[in-house]
Tab-separated table of C-alpha atoms and ligand atoms in Angstrom:
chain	number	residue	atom	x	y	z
F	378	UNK	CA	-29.575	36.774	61.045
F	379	UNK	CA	-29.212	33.056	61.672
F	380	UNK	CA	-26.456	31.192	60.226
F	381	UNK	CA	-28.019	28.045	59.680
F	382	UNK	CA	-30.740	28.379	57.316
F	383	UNK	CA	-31.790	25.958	54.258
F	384	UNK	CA	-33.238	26.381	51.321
F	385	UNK	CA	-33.111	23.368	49.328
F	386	UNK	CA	-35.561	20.095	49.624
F	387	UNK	CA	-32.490	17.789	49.885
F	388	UNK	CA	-30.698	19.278	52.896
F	389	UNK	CA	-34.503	19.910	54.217
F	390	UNK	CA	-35.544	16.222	53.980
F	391	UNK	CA	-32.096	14.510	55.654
F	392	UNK	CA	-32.873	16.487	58.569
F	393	UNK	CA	-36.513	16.009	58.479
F	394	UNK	CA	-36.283	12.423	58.265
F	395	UNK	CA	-33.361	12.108	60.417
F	396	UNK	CA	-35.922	13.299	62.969
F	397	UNK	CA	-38.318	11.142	62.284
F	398	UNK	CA	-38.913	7.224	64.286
F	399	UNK	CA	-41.320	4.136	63.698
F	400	UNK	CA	-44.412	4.614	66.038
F	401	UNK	CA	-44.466	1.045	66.992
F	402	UNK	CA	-41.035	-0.947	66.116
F	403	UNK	CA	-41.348	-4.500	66.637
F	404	UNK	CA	-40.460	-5.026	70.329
F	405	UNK	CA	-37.127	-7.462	70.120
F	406	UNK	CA	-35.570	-6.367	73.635
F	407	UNK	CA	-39.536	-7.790	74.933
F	408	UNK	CA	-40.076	-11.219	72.947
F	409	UNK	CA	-43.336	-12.110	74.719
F	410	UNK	CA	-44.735	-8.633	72.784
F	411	UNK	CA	-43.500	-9.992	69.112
F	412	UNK	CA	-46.776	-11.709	68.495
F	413	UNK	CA	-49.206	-9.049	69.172
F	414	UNK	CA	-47.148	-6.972	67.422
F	415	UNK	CA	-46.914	-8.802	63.939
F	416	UNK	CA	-50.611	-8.584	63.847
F	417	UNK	CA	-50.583	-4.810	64.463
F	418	UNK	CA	-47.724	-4.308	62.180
F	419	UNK	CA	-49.014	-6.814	59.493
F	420	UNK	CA	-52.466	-4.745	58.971
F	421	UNK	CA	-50.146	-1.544	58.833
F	422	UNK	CA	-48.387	-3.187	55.997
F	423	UNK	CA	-51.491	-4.054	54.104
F	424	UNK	CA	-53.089	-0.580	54.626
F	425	UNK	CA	-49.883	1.035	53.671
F	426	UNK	CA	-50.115	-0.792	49.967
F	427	UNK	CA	-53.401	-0.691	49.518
F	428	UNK	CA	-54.982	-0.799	46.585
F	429	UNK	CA	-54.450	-3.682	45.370
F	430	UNK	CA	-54.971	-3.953	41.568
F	431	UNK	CA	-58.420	-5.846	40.418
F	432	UNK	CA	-57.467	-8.949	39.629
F	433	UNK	CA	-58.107	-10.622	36.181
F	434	UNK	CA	-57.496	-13.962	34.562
F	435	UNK	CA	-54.496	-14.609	33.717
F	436	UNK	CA	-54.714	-16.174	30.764
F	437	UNK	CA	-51.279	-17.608	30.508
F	438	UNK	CA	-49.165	-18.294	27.372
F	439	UNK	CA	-45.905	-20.415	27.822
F	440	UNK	CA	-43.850	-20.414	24.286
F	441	UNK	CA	-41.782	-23.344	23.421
F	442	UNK	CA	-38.952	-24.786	25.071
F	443	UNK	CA	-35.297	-23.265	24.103
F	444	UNK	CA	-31.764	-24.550	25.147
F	445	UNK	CA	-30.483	-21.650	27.057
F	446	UNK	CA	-27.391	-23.490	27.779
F	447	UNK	CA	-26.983	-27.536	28.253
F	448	UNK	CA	-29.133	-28.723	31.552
F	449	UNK	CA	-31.910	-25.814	31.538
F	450	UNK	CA	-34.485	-24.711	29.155
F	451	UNK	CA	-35.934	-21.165	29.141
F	452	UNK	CA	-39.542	-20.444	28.165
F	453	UNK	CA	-40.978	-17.505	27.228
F	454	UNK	CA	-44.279	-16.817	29.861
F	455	UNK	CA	-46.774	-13.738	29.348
F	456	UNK	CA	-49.784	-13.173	31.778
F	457	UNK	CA	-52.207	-10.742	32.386
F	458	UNK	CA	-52.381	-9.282	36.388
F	459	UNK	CA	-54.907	-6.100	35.621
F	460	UNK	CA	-57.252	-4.532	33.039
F	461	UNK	CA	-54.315	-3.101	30.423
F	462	UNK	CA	-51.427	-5.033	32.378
F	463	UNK	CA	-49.736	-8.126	31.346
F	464	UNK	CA	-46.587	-9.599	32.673
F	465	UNK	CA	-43.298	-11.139	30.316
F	466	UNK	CA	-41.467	-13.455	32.442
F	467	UNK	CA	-39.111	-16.629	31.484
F	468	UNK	CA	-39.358	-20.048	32.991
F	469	UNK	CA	-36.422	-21.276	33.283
F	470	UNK	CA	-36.654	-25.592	33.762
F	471	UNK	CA	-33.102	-28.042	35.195
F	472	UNK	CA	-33.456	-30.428	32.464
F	473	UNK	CA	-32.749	-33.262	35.159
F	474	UNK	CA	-36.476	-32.092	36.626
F	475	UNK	CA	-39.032	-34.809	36.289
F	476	UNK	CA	-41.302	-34.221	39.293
F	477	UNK	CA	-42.646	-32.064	41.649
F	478	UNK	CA	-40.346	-30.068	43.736
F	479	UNK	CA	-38.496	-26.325	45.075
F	480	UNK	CA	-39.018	-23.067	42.634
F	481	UNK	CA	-37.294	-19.818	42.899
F	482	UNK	CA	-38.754	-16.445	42.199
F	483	UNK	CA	-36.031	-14.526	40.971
F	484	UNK	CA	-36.334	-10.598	40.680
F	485	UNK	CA	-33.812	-8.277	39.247
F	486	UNK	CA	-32.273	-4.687	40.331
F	487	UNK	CA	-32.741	-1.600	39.486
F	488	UNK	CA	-32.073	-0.939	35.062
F	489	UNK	CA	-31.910	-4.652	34.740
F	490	UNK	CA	-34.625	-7.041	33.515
F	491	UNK	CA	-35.246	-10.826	33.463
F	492	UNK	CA	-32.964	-11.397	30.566
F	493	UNK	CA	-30.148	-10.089	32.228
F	494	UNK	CA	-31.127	-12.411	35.164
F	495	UNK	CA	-31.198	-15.176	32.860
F	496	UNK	CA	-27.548	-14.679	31.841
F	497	UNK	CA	-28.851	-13.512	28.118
F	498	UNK	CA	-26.928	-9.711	27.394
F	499	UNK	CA	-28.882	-10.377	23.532
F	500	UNK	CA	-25.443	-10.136	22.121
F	501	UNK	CA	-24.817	-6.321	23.455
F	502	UNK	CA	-20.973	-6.132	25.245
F	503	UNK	CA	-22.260	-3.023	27.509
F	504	UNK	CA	-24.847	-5.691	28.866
F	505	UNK	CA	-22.544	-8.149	29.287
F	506	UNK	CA	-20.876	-6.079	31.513
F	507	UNK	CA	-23.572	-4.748	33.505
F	508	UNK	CA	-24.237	-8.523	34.289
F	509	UNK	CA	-20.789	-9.907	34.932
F	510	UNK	CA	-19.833	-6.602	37.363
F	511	UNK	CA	-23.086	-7.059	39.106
F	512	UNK	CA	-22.956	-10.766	38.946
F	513	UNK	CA	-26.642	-10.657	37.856
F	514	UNK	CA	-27.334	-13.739	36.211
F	515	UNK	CA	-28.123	-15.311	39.257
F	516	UNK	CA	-31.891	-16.944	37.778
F	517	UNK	CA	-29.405	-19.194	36.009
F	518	UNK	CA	-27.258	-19.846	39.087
F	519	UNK	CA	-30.613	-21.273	40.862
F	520	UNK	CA	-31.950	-23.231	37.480
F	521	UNK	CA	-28.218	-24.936	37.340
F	522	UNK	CA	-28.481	-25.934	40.972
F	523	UNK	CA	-32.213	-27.644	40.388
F	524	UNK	CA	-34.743	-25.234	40.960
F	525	UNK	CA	-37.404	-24.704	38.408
F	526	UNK	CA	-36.941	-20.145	38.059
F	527	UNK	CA	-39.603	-17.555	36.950
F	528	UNK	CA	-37.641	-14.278	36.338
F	529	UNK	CA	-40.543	-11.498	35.330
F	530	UNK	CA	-39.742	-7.892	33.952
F	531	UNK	CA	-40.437	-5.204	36.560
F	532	UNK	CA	-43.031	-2.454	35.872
F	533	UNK	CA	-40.699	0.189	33.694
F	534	UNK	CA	-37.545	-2.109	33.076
F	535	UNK	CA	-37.011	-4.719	30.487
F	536	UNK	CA	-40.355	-4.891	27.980
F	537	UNK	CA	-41.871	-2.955	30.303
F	538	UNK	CA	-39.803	0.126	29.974
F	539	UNK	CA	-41.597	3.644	28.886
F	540	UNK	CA	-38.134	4.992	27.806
F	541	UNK	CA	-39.618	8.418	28.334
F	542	UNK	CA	-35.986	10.315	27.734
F	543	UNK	CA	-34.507	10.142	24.132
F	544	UNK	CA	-31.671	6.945	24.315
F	545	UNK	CA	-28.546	8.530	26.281
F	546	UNK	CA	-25.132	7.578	25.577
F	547	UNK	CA	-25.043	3.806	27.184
F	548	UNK	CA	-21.161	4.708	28.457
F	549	UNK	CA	-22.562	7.155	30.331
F	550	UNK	CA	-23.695	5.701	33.689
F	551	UNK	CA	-24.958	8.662	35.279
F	552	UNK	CA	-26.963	8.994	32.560
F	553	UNK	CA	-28.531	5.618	32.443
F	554	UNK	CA	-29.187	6.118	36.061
F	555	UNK	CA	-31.276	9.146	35.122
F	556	UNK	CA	-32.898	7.360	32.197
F	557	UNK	CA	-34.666	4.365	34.464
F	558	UNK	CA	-35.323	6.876	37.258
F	559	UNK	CA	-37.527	9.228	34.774
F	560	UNK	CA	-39.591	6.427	33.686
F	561	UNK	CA	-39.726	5.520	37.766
F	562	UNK	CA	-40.763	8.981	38.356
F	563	UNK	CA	-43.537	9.350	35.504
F	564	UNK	CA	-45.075	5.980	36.793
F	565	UNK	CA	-45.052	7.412	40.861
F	566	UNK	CA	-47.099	10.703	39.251
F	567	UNK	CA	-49.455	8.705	37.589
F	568	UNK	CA	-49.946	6.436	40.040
F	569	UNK	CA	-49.949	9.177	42.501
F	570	UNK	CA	-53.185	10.554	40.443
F	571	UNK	CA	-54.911	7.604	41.470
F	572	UNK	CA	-53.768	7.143	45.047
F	573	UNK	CA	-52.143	4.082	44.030
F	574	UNK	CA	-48.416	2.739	44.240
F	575	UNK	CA	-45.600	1.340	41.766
F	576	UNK	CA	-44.587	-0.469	44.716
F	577	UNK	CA	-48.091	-2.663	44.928
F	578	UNK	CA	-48.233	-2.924	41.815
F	579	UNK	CA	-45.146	-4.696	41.283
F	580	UNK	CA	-45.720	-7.091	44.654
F	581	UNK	CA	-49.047	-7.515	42.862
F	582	UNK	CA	-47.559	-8.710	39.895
F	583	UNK	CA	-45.041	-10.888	41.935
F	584	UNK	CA	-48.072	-12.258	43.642
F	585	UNK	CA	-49.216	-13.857	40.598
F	586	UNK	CA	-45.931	-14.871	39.725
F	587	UNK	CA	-45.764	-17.660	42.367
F	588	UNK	CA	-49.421	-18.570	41.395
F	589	UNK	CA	-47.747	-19.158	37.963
F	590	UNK	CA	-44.754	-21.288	39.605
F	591	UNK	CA	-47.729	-22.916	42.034
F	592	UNK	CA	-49.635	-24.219	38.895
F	593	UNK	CA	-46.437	-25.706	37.399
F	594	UNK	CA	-46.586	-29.294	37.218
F	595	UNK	CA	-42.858	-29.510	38.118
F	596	UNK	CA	-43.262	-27.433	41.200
F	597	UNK	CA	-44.279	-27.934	44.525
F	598	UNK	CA	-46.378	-24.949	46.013
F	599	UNK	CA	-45.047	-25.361	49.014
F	600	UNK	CA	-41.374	-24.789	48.511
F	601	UNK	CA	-41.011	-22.016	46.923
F	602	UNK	CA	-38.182	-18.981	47.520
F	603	UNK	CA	-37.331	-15.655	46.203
F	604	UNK	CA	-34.372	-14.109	45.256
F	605	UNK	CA	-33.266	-10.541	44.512
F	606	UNK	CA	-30.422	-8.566	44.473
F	607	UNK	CA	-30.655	-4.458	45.428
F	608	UNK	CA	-34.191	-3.448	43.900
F	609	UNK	CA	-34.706	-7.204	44.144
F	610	UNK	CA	-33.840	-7.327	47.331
F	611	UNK	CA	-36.669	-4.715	48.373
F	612	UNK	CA	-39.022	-6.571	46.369
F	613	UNK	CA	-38.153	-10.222	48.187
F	614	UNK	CA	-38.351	-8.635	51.798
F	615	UNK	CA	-41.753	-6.620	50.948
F	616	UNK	CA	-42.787	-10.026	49.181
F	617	UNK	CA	-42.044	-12.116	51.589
F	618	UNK	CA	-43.420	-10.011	54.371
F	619	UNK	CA	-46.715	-9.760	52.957
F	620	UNK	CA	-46.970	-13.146	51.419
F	621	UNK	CA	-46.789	-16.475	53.518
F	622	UNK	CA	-46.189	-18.542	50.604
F	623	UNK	CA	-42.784	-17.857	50.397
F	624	UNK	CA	-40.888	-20.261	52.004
F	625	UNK	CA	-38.003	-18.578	51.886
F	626	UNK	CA	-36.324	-15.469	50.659
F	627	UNK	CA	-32.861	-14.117	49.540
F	628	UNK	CA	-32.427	-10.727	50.193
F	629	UNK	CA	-28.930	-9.206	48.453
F	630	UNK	CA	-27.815	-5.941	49.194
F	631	UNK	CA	-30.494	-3.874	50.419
F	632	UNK	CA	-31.372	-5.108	54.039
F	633	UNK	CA	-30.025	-2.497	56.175
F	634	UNK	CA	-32.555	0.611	56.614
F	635	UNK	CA	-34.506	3.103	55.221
F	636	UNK	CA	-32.710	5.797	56.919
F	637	UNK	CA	-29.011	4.220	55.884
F	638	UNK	CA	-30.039	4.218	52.450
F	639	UNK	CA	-31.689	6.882	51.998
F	640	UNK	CA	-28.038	9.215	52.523
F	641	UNK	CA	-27.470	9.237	48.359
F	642	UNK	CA	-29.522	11.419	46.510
F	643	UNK	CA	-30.484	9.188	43.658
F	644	UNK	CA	-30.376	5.539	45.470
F	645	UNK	CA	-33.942	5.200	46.204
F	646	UNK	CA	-36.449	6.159	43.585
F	647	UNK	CA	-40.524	6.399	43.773
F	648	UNK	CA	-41.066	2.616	42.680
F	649	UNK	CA	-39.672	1.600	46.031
F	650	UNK	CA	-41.571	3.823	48.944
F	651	UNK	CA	-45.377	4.169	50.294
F	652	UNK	CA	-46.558	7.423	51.544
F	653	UNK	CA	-45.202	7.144	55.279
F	654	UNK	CA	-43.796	4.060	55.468
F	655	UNK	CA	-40.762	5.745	57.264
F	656	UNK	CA	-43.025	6.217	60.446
F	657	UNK	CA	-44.748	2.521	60.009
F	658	UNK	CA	-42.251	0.138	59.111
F	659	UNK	CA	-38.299	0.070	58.970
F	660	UNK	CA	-36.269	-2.787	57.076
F	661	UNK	CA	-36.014	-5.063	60.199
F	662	UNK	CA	-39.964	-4.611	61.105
F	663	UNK	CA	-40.023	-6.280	57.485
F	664	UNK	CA	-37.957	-8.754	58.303
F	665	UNK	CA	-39.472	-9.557	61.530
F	666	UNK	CA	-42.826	-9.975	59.493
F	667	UNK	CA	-40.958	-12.773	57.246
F	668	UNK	CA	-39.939	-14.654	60.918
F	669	UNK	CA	-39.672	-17.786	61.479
F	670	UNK	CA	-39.457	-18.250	57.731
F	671	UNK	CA	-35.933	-18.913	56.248
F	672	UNK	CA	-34.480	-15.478	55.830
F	673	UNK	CA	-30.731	-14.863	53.618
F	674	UNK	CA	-29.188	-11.747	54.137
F	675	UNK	CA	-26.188	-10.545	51.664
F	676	UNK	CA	-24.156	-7.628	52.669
F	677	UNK	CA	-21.238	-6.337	50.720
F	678	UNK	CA	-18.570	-4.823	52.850
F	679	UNK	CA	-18.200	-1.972	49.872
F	680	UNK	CA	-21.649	-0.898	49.794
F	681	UNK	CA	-22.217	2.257	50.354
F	682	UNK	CA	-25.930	2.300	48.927
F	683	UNK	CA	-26.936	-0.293	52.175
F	684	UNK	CA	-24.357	0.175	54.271
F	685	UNK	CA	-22.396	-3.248	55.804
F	686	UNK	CA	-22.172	-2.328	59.138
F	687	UNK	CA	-25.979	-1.347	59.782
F	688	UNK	CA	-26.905	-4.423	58.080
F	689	UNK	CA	-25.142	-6.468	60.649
F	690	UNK	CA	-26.405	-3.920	63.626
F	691	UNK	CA	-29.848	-4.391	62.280
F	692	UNK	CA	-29.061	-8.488	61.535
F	693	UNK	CA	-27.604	-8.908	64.333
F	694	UNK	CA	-31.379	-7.583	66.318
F	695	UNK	CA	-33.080	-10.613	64.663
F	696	UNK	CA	-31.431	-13.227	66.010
F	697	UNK	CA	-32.976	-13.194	69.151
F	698	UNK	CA	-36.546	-13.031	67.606
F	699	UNK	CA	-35.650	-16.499	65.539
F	700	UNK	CA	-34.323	-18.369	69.026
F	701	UNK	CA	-37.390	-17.279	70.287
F	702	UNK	CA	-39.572	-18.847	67.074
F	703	UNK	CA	-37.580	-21.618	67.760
F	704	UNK	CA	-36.299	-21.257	64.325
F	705	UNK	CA	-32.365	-20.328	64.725
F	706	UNK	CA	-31.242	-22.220	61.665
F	707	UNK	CA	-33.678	-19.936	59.596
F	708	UNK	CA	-31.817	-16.744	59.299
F	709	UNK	CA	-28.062	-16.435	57.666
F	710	UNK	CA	-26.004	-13.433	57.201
F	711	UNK	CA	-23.892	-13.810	54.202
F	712	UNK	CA	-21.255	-10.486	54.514
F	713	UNK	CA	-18.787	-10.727	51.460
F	714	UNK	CA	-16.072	-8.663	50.420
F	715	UNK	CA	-16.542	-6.507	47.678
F	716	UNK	CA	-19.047	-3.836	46.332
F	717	UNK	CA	-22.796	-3.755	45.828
F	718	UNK	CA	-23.323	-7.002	43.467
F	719	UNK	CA	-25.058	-10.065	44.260
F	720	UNK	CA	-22.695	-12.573	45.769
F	721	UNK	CA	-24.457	-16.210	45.827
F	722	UNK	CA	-21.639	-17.934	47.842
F	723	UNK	CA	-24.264	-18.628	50.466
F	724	UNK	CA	-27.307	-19.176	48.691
F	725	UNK	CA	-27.489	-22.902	47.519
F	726	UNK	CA	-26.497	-24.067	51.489
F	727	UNK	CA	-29.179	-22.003	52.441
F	728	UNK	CA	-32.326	-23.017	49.923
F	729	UNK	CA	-31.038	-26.584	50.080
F	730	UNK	CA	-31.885	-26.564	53.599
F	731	UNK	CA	-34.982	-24.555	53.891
F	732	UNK	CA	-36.525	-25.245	50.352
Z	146	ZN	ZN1	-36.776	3.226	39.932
């Protein structure tokens, strides 16, 4: 009888993915290939997320202006991106801002929402805390050094949670965890009824996020970044990979790859995959998509969601590819000490530059 059998799915799928490789990896040991490459792996990318939602008016509301602390004003925004889909988002405006000029997309991680990126914890300590240990108020970091900020809710987070379980004890972080991956989970299933994907869907809503920042009289289309941290992060790499309009992207604490990060059972949850993207595209095909555009890495040495040390192997594979796009300048690798949190030390350098 053999020793070594399995019988549970998580055991199963380590060593079934552990197994498995990218067909067609973007070619950076053979430069000259990169081009060709992008195109192939571009289309893959947009046949992996497809459908796209049906797009719809927008019909945009922006409330009035508040003081959310002295120097920037914060705006309530709604819009709708689909049939029975509309979008809460705050603007956030430098009060110093009279013309034209940079914008930041800023997207939050996983059980936070755009409140929380705005710095507002609605008077709860617990929330507070989430955003001081995670550093998460990092839409007001960016309005206080100039740039005009839209910071949206994610599909199931913020307003736009389902809150399918019964409120859980909020000291009991495990069980919070569980809480935002069940509403996660019910959104993959339904989605999964209609051969769809939470991951499109919020890119989709992104999409027409910058449309809103493009249309802002105190923004110029052409410079505009995103920014997120973890969740974020996978947002502003897919974003930016699919999306030339961003200019240039932040990407904190999740650049490393699918395989690293993948190791803890409850890291990863449905909103963040497409059916086979393993085999199609791994974290630095997505960053070789966003190339020569400016690219910021964070790492955090204590991370043991995205792992430090892969991010800098897989970093460190890029840098060639940028030479090549005569772009060097482009791409930074910001590797702090500490744990998974968004760091920031790097990021104002970086946008004032390539904004
Ligand atoms: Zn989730």
């Amino acid at each position: 009888v053999s020793g070594t059998r399995n019988f549970t799915p998580w055991t199963y799928w380590r060593l079934r993915l552990d197994e498995t490789d990218v067909e067609d990896p973007c070619p950076l040991e053979d430069l000259g290939a990169v081009a060709e490459w992008r195109e192939r792996a571009h289309a893959r990318l947009e046949a992996l997320l497809a459908p796209w939602p049906r797009a719809v008016p927008p019909d945009l509301e922006i409330g009035e202006a508040e003081t959310l602390e002295p120097g920037v004003t914060s705006r309530r925004v709604v819009f709708d991106v689909e049939a029975h889909m509309s979008v809460p988002a705050r603007l956030l405006v430098p009060a110093e801002r009279s013309e034209p000029g940079p914008a930041v997309l800023a997207i939050h991680g996983h059980g936070l929402d755009k409140d929380a990126l705005c710095g507002d914890d609605g008077g709860d300590p617990l929330r507070r805390e989430a955003i001081e240990s995670n550093n998460g108020a990092y839409a007001l970091a960016l309005a206080r050094a100039g740039y005009v900020v839209l910071a949206a809710d994610l599909r199931t987070f913020g307003e736009r949670a389902d809150r399918m379980l019964p409120p859980v004890d909020p000291h009991d972080e495990n069980a919070e965890i569980a809480r935002h991956h069940l509403d996660c989970d019910y959104n993959l299933v339904c989605a999964s009824l209609l051969g769809e994907h939470p991951l499109t869907q919020n890119l989709w809503d992104l999409r027409r996020c910058l449309e809103v920042l493009s249309d802002h009289p105190l923004v110029d289309a052409t410079r505009i970044g995103v920014a997120g941290w973890s969740y974020g992060g996978a947002l502003a790499l897919f974003l930016a990979a699919i999306d030339e309009r961003v200019r240039a992207a932040v990407v904190s604490c999740y650049f490393s790859s699918l395989r690293a990060s993948h190791a803890l059972p409850w890291n990863i949850c449905g909103s963040q995959m497409l059916p086979g993207l393993l085999r199609q595209l791994e974290h630095v095909d997505l960053a070789a998509l966003v190339a020569p555009r400016a690219l910021l890495v964070e790492s955090a040495q204590s991370d043991y969601m995205f792992p430090a040390d892969v991010a800098r192997r897989e970093f460190a594979r890029l840098v060639p590819l940028y030479e090549h796009l005569g772009a060097p300048d482009a791409l930074v690798h910001d590797v702090f000490d500490g744990p998974h949190r968004w760091n920031g030390a790097a990021v104002d350098p970086f946008l004032a530059r390539t904004l």
